[in-house]
């Protein structure tokens, strides 16, 4: 199997060198661009499995670029930006980004997030799986049945809908608004307290240590991420 191809759109040469070195050390093939226009041309010319995108580029707005990108491509998008305000993160994720990492960053965290997105990439357009496994949990999506160590776990209908919404997009940061709309409906998109309660329920029932979750992770001020 050939190495994954990652496109990095970033106008700062020093950051491009740092990210490229880290990715190539993991045996990834890396393409680079300093502008949105050149990056879009590379996306059309090459088979890219992941896009790493800076938002502050000289020839356009990164969030508008993500919206346009989503009309043409389904590949995962990891934003790498100095914009640390929660509102900026939410705008990028709602526009269609899959994850958001704030500068300055550690190469270790960058690579972990890249691995999470690449695990999703081969699934794009594939037939949905009947089963999902993580840790000692098995979810039978056809039978709507959840087991832990082969013993049934009783979930309420809302808990099950929330679980399925998170399992559907592993590794992706899901905003509060996205999850509330998917589970409760658009009338509840401002009811973040519902989400906190039910994520806590899932952790209590499915995590080994609910206080230090491995699977249902909080992205502070933005939403949650399922890490299988």
PDB file of N, CA and C in Angstrom, residues 40 44 64-75 95-96:
ATOM      1  N   UNK A  40      -5.621  24.505  -4.224  1.00  0.00           N
ATOM      2  CA  UNK A  40      -6.779  23.938  -4.921  1.00  0.00           C
ATOM      3  C   UNK A  40      -6.356  23.240  -6.202  1.00  0.00           C
ATOM      4  N   UNK A  44      -6.863  19.137  -7.244  1.00  0.00           N
ATOM      5  CA  UNK A  44      -7.431  18.621  -8.494  1.00  0.00           C
ATOM      6  C   UNK A  44      -6.435  17.747  -9.247  1.00  0.00           C
ATOM      7  N   UNK A  64     -13.912  30.395   4.242  1.00  0.00           N
ATOM      8  CA  UNK A  64     -14.643  30.402   2.972  1.00  0.00           C
ATOM      9  C   UNK A  64     -14.113  29.312   2.046  1.00  0.00           C
ATOM     10  N   UNK A  65     -12.798  29.090   2.079  1.00  0.00           N
ATOM     11  CA  UNK A  65     -12.191  28.035   1.266  1.00  0.00           C
ATOM     12  C   UNK A  65     -12.726  26.663   1.674  1.00  0.00           C
ATOM     13  N   UNK A  66     -12.868  26.422   2.977  1.00  0.00           N
ATOM     14  CA  UNK A  66     -13.394  25.131   3.448  1.00  0.00           C
ATOM     15  C   UNK A  66     -14.816  24.921   2.924  1.00  0.00           C
ATOM     16  N   UNK A  67     -15.638  25.962   2.996  1.00  0.00           N
ATOM     17  CA  UNK A  67     -17.014  25.835   2.496  1.00  0.00           C
ATOM     18  C   UNK A  67     -17.028  25.476   1.008  1.00  0.00           C
ATOM     19  N   UNK A  68     -16.180  26.140   0.244  1.00  0.00           N
ATOM     20  CA  UNK A  68     -16.097  25.835  -1.185  1.00  0.00           C
ATOM     21  C   UNK A  68     -15.556  24.428  -1.412  1.00  0.00           C
ATOM     22  N   UNK A  69     -14.565  24.051  -0.620  1.00  0.00           N
ATOM     23  CA  UNK A  69     -13.962  22.727  -0.738  1.00  0.00           C
ATOM     24  C   UNK A  69     -15.000  21.630  -0.556  1.00  0.00           C
ATOM     25  N   UNK A  70     -15.916  21.832   0.390  1.00  0.00           N
ATOM     26  CA  UNK A  70     -16.911  20.809   0.705  1.00  0.00           C
ATOM     27  C   UNK A  70     -17.907  20.585  -0.428  1.00  0.00           C
ATOM     28  N   UNK A  71     -17.965  21.480  -1.391  1.00  0.00           N
ATOM     29  CA  UNK A  71     -18.823  21.260  -2.551  1.00  0.00           C
ATOM     30  C   UNK A  71     -18.149  20.363  -3.587  1.00  0.00           C
ATOM     31  N   UNK A  72     -16.836  20.097  -3.402  1.00  0.00           N
ATOM     32  CA  UNK A  72     -16.087  19.333  -4.396  1.00  0.00           C
ATOM     33  C   UNK A  72     -15.388  18.100  -3.841  1.00  0.00           C
ATOM     34  N   UNK A  73     -14.949  18.158  -2.565  1.00  0.00           N
ATOM     35  CA  UNK A  73     -14.128  17.090  -2.006  1.00  0.00           C
ATOM     36  C   UNK A  73     -14.661  16.644  -0.646  1.00  0.00           C
ATOM     37  N   UNK A  74     -14.439  15.352  -0.330  1.00  0.00           N
ATOM     38  CA  UNK A  74     -14.874  14.802   0.961  1.00  0.00           C
ATOM     39  C   UNK A  74     -13.699  14.472   1.874  1.00  0.00           C
ATOM     40  N   UNK A  75     -12.470  14.817   1.474  1.00  0.00           N
ATOM     41  CA  UNK A  75     -11.309  14.438   2.274  1.00  0.00           C
ATOM     42  C   UNK A  75     -11.313  15.169   3.614  1.00  0.00           C
ATOM     43  N   UNK A  95     -18.053  25.091   9.161  1.00  0.00           N
ATOM     44  CA  UNK A  95     -17.868  25.234   7.710  1.00  0.00           C
ATOM     45  C   UNK A  95     -17.521  23.908   7.042  1.00  0.00           C
ATOM     46  N   UNK A  96     -17.039  22.929   7.843  1.00  0.00           N
ATOM     47  CA  UNK A  96     -16.721  21.618   7.274  1.00  0.00           C
ATOM     48  C   UNK A  96     -15.363  21.070   7.639  1.00  0.00           C
TER      49      UNK A  96
END
